[in-house]
mmCIF file of C-alpha atoms in Angstrom:
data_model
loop_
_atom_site.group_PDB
_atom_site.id
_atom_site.type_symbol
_atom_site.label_atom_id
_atom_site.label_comp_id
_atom_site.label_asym_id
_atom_site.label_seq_id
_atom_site.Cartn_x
_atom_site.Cartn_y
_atom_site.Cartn_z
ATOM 1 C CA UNK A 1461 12.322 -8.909 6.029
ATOM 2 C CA UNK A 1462 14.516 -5.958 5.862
ATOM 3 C CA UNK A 1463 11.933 -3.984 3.608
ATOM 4 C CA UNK A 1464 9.280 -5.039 6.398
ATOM 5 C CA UNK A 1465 11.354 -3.787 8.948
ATOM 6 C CA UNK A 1466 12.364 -0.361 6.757
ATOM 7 C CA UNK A 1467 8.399 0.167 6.080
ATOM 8 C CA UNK A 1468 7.560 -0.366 9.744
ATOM 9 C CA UNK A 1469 9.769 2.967 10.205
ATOM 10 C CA UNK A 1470 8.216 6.812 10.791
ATOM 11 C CA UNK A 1471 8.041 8.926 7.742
ATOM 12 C CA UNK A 1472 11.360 11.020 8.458
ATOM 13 C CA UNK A 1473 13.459 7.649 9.222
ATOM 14 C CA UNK A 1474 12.330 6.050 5.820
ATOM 15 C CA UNK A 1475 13.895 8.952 4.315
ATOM 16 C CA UNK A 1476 17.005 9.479 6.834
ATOM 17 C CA UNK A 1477 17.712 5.374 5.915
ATOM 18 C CA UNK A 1478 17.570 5.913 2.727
ATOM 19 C CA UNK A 1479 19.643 8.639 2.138
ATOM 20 C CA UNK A 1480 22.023 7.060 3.917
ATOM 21 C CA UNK A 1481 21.990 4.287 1.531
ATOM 22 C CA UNK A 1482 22.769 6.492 -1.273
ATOM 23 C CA UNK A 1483 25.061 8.792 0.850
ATOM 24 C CA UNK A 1484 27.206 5.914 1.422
ATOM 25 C CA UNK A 1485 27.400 4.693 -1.730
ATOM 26 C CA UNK A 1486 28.182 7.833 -3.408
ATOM 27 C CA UNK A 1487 30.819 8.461 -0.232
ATOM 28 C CA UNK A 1488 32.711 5.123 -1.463
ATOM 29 C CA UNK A 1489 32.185 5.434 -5.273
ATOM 30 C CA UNK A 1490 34.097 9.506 -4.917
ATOM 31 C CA UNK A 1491 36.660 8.061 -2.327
ATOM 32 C CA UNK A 1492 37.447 5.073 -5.365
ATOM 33 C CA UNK A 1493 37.680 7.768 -8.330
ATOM 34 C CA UNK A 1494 40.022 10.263 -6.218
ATOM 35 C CA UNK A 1495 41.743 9.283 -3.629
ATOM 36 C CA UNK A 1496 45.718 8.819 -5.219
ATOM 37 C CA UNK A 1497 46.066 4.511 -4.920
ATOM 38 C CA UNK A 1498 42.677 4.091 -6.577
ATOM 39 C CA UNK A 1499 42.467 7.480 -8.695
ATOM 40 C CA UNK A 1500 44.855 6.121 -11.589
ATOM 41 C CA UNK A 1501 43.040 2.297 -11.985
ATOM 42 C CA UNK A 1502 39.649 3.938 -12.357
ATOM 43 C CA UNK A 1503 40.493 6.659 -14.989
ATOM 44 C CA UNK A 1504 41.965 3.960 -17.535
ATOM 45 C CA UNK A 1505 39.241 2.127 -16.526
ATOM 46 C CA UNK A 1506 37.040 4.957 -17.483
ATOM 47 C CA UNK A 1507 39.012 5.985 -20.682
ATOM 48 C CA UNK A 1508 37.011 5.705 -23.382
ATOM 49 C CA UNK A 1509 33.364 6.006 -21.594
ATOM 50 C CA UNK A 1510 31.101 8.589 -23.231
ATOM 51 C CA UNK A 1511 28.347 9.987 -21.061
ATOM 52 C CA UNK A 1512 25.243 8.714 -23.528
ATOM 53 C CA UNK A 1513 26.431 5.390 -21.838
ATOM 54 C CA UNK A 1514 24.405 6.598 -18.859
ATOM 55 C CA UNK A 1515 21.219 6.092 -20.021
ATOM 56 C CA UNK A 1516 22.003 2.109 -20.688
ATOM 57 C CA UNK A 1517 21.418 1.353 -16.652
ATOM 58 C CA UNK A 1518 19.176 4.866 -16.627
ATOM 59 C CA UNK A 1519 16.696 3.629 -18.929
ATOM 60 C CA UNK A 1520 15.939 0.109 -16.997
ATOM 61 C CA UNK A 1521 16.289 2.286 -13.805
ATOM 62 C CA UNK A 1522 13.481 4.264 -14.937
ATOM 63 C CA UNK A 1523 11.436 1.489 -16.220
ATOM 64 C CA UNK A 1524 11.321 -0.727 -12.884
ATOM 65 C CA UNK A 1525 10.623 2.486 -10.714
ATOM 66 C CA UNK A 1526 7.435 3.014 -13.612
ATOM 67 C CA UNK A 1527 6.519 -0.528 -12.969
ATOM 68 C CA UNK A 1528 7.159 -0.312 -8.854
ATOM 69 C CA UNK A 1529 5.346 2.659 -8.551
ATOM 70 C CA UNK A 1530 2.629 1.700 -10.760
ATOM 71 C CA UNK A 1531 2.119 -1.112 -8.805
ATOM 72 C CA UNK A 1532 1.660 0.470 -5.331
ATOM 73 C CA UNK A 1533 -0.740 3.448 -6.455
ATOM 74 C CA UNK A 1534 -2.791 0.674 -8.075
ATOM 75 C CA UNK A 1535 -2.974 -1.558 -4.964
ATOM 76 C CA UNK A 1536 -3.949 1.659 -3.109
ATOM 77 C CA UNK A 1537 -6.178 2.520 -5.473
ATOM 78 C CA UNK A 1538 -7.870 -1.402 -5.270
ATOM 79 C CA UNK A 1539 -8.095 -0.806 -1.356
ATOM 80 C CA UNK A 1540 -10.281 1.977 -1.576
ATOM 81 C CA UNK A 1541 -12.543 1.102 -4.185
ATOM 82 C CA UNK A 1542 -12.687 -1.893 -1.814
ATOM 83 C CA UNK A 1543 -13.495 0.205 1.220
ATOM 84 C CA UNK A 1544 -16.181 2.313 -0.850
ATOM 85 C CA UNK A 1545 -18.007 -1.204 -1.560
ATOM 86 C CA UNK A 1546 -17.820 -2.896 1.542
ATOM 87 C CA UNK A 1547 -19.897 1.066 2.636
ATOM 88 C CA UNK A 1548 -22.132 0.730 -0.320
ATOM 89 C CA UNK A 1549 -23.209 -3.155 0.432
ATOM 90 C CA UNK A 1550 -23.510 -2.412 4.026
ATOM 91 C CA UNK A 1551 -25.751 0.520 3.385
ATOM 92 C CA UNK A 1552 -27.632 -1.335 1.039
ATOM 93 C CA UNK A 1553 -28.031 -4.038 3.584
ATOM 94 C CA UNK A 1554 -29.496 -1.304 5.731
ATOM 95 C CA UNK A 1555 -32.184 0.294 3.139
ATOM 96 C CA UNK A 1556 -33.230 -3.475 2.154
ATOM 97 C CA UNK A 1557 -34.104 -4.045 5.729
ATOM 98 C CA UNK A 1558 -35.990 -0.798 6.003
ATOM 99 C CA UNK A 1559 -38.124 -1.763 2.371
ATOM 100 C CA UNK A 1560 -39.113 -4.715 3.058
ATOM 101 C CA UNK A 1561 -42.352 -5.638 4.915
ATOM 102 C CA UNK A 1562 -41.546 -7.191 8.104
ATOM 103 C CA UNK A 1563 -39.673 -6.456 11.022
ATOM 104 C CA UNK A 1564 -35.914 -6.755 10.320
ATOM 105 C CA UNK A 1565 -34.373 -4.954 13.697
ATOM 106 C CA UNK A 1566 -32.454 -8.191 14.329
ATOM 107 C CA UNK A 1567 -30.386 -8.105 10.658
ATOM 108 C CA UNK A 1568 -29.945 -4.068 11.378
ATOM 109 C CA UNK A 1569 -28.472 -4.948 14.476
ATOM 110 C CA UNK A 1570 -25.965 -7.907 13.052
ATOM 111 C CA UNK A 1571 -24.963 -5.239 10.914
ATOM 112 C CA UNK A 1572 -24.881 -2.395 13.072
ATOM 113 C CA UNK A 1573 -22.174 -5.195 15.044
ATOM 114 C CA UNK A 1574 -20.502 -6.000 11.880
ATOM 115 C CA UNK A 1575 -19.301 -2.480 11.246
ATOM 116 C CA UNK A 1576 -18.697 -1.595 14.974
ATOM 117 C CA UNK A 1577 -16.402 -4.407 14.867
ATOM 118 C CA UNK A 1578 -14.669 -4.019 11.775
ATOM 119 C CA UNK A 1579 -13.835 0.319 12.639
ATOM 120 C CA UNK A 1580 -13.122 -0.834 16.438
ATOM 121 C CA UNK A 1581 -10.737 -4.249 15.933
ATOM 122 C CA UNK A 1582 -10.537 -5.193 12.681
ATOM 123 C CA UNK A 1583 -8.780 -1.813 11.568
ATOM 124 C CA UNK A 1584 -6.480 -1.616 14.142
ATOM 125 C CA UNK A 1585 -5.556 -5.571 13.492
ATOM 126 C CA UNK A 1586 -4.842 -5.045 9.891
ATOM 127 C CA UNK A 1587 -2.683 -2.213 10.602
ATOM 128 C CA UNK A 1588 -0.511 -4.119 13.214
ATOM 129 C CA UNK A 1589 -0.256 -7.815 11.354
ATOM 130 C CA UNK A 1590 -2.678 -7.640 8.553
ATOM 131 C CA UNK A 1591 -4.799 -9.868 9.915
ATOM 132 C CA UNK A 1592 -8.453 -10.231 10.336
ATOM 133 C CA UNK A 1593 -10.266 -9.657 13.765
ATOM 134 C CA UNK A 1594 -12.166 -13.029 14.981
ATOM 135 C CA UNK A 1595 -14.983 -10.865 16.636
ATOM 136 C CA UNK A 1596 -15.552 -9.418 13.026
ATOM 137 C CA UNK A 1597 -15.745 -12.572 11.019
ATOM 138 C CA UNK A 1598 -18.553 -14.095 13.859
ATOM 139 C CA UNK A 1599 -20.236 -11.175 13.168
ATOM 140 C CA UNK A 1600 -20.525 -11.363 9.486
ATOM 141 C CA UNK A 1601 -21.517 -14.816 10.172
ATOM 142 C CA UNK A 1602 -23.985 -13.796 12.756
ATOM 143 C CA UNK A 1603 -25.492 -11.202 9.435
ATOM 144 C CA UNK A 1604 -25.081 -14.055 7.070
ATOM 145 C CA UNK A 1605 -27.382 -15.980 9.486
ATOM 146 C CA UNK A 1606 -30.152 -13.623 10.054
ATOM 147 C CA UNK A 1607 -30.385 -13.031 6.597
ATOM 148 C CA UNK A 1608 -30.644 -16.083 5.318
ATOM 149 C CA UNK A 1609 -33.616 -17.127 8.078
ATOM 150 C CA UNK A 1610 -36.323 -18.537 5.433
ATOM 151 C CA UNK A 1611 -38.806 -16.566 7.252
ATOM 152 C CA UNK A 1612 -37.516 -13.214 5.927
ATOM 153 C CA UNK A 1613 -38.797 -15.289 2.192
ATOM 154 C CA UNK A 1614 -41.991 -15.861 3.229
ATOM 155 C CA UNK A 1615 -42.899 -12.524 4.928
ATOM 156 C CA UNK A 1616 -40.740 -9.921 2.675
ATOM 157 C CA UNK A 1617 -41.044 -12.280 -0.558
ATOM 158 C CA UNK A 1618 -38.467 -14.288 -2.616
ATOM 159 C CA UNK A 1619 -37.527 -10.869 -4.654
ATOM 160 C CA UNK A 1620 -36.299 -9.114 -1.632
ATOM 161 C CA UNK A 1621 -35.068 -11.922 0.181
ATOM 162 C CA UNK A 1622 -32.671 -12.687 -2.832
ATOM 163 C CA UNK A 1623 -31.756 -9.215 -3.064
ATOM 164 C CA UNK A 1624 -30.998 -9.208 0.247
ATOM 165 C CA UNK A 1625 -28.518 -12.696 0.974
ATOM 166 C CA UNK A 1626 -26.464 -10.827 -2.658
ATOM 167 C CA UNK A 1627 -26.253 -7.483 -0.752
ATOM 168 C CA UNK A 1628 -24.758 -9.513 2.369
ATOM 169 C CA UNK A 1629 -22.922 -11.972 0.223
ATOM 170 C CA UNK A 1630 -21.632 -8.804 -1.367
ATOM 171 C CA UNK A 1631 -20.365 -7.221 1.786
ATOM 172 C CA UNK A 1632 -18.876 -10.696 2.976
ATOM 173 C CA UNK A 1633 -16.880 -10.814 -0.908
ATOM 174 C CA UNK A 1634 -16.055 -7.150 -0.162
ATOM 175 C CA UNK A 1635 -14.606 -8.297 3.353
ATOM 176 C CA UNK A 1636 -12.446 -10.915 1.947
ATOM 177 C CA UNK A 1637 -10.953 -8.417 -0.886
ATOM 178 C CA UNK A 1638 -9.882 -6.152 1.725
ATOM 179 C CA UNK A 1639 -8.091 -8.709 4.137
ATOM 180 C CA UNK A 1640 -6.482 -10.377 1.040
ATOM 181 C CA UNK A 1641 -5.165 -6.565 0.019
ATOM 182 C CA UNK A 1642 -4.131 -6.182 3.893
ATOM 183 C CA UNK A 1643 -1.666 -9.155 4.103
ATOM 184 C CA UNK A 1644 -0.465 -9.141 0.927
ATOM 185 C CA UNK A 1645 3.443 -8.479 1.358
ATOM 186 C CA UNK A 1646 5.689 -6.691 -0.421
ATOM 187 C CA UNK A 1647 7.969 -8.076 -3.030
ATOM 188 C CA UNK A 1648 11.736 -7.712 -1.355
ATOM 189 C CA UNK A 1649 12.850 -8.341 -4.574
ATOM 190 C CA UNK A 1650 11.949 -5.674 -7.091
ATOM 191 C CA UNK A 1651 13.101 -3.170 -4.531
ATOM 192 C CA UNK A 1652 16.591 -4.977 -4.073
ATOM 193 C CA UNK A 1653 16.931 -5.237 -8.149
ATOM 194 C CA UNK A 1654 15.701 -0.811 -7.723
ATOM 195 C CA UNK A 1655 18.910 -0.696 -5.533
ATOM 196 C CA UNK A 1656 21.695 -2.515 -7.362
ATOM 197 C CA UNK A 1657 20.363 -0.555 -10.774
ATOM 198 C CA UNK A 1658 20.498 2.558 -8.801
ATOM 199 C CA UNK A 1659 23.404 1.879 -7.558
ATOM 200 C CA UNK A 1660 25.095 0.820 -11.225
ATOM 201 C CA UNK A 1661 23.337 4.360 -12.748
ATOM 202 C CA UNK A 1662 25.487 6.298 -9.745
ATOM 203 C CA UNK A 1663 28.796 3.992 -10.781
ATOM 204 C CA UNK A 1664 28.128 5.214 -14.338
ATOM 205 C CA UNK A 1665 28.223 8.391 -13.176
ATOM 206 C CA UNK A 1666 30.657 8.268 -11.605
ATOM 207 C CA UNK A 1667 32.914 6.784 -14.076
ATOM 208 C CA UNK A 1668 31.862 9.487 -16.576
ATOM 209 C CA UNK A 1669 32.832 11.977 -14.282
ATOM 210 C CA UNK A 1670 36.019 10.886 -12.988
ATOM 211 C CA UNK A 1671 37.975 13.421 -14.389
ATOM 212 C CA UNK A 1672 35.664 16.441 -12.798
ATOM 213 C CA UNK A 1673 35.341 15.955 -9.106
ATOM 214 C CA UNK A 1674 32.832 18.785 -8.411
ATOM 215 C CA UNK A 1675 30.915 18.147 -11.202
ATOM 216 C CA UNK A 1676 30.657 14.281 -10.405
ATOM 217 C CA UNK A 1677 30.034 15.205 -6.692
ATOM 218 C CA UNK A 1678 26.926 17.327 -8.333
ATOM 219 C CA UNK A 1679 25.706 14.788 -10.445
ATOM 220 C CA UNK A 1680 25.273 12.224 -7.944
ATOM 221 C CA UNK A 1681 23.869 14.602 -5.348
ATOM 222 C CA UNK A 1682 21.118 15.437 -7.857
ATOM 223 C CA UNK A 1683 20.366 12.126 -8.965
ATOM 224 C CA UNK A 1684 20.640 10.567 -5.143
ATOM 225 C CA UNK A 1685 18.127 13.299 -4.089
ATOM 226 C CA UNK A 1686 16.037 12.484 -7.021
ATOM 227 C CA UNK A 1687 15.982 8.601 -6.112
ATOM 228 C CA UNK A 1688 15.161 8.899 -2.899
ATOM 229 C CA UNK A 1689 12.456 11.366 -2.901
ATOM 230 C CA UNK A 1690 10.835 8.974 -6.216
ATOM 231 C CA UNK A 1691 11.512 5.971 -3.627
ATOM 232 C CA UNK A 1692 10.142 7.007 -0.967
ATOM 233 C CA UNK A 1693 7.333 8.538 -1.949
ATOM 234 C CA UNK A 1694 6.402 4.980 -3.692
ATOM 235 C CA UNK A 1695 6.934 3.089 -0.670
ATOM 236 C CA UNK A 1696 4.492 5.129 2.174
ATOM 237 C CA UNK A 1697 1.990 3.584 -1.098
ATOM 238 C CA UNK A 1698 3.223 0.106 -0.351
ATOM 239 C CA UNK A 1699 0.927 -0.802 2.211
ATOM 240 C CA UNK A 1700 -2.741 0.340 1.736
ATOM 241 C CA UNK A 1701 -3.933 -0.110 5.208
ATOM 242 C CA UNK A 1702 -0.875 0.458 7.625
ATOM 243 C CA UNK A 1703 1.575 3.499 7.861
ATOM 244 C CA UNK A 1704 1.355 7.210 7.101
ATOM 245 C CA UNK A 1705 -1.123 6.902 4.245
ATOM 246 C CA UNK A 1706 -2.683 3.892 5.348
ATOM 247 C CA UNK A 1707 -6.940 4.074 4.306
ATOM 248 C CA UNK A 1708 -8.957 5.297 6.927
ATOM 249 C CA UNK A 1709 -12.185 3.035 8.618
ATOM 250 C CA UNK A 1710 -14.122 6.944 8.170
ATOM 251 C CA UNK A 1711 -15.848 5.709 5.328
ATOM 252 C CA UNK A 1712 -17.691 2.719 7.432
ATOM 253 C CA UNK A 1713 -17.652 4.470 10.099
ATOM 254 C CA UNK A 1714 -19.846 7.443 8.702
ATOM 255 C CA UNK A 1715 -22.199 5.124 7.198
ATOM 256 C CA UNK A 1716 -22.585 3.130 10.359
ATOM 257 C CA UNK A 1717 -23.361 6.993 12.537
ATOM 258 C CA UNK A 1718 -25.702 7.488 9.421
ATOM 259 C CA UNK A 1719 -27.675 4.443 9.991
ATOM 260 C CA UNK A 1720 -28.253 4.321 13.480
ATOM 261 C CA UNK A 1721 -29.712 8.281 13.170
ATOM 262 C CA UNK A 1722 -32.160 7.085 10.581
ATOM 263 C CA UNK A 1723 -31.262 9.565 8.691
ATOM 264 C CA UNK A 1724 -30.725 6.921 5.774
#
């Protein structure tokens, strides 16, 4: 809920909450190592620490954020090969119905509804809730119809007819990929578990550098910065089809302008 609600945030206030994450937490952790009541306790505590003990929390820092990032590029990369194939099946919809023999102006017109309803209100649906648009689905089903009217076998013959109900069975598989991609939600938990190992790597730091107060206020500037640029940059990849990143309906949309011109 919380990462929902972070995510749902403009570009510059992801960042801005971030930072203040870390900025708070490497507020308290130089207030604990120097202020005089606390100052003492956390240098005996710290006696004996040799900075190579960093990289123990570093390392499986690192890791997750490999696997977290890893993870969003390749669901963003899955939602527009996705988006490239529901395009190619609709276009190849469109050229089947232009081959074949006889008159197919009612399936080119199911599909030319399809895709005006999928840029126009499925888009915008998937972006707000992730969820599919009704007036999309009836007419898919409307397509699925038409094309599947055993006339279309006896006039165009059982070769194109076949190749015709996989090119819209296609498009309908290609459909159901993308809405399945679109409310897919993000895992709260490997981005809590990113925080509390971020926030043991700064302690670490911390410790090391208890002695040095300018050089541990350094340190975990330049590590903060570095966390929440990596951070943030992986999370306007969580979600393929809403925020600041989020894949664009162009693709169909072109193809759709393309067909109606004839100039496929």
């Amino acid at each position: 809920m919380i990462l929902g609600l972070w995510l749902d945030q403009p570009v510059w206030l992801m960042f801005t909450l971030l930072a203040g994450v870390f900025l708070a937490i490497c507020a308290g952790l130089s207030l604990l190592t120097n202020l005089p009541w606390t100052k003492e306790g956390v240098r005996r505590l710290a006696a004996g620490i040799v900075p190579p003990y960093i990289a123990v929390v570093a390392v499986l820092l690192a890791l997750l954020t490999g696997f977290v990032a890893n993870d969003a590029w390749e669901r963003q990369r899955q939602a527009s090969r996705v988006v490239q194939a529901e395009r190619s099946h609709a276009l190849a919809v469109y050229d089947l119905s232009i081959a074949s023999a006889p008159d197919m102006s009612d399936l080119r017109t199911a599909l030319f509804a399809y895709l005006e309803a999928v840029v126009t209100e499925e888009w915008p649906s998937m972006a707000a809730t992730g969820a599919s648009a009704p007036n999309a689905g009836q007419a898919l089903g409307r397509l699925l119809q038409v094309a599947a009217d055993p006339r279309n076998a006896k006039e165009a013959g059982e070769a194109t007819h076949a190749a015709l109900l996989d090119a819209v069975m296609q498009l309908r598989s290609a459909r159901s990929e993308r809405l399945a991609l679109s409310s897919a939600r993000s895992d709260e938990s490997k981005w809590l578990t990113l925080l509390v190992l971020a926030a043991l790597t700064l302690t670490a730091i911390a410790l090391v550098h208890c002695e040095r107060p300018l050089a541990q206020g350094a340190t975990l500037f330049l590590f903060s910065a570095a966390m929440v640029t990596t951070l943030g940059v992986v999370a306007l990849h969580e979600r393929p089809f809403d925020g600041p990143l989020a894949l664009s309906p162009e693709p169909i949309r072109l193809a759709r302008a393309a067909m109606e011109a004839g100039t496929r």
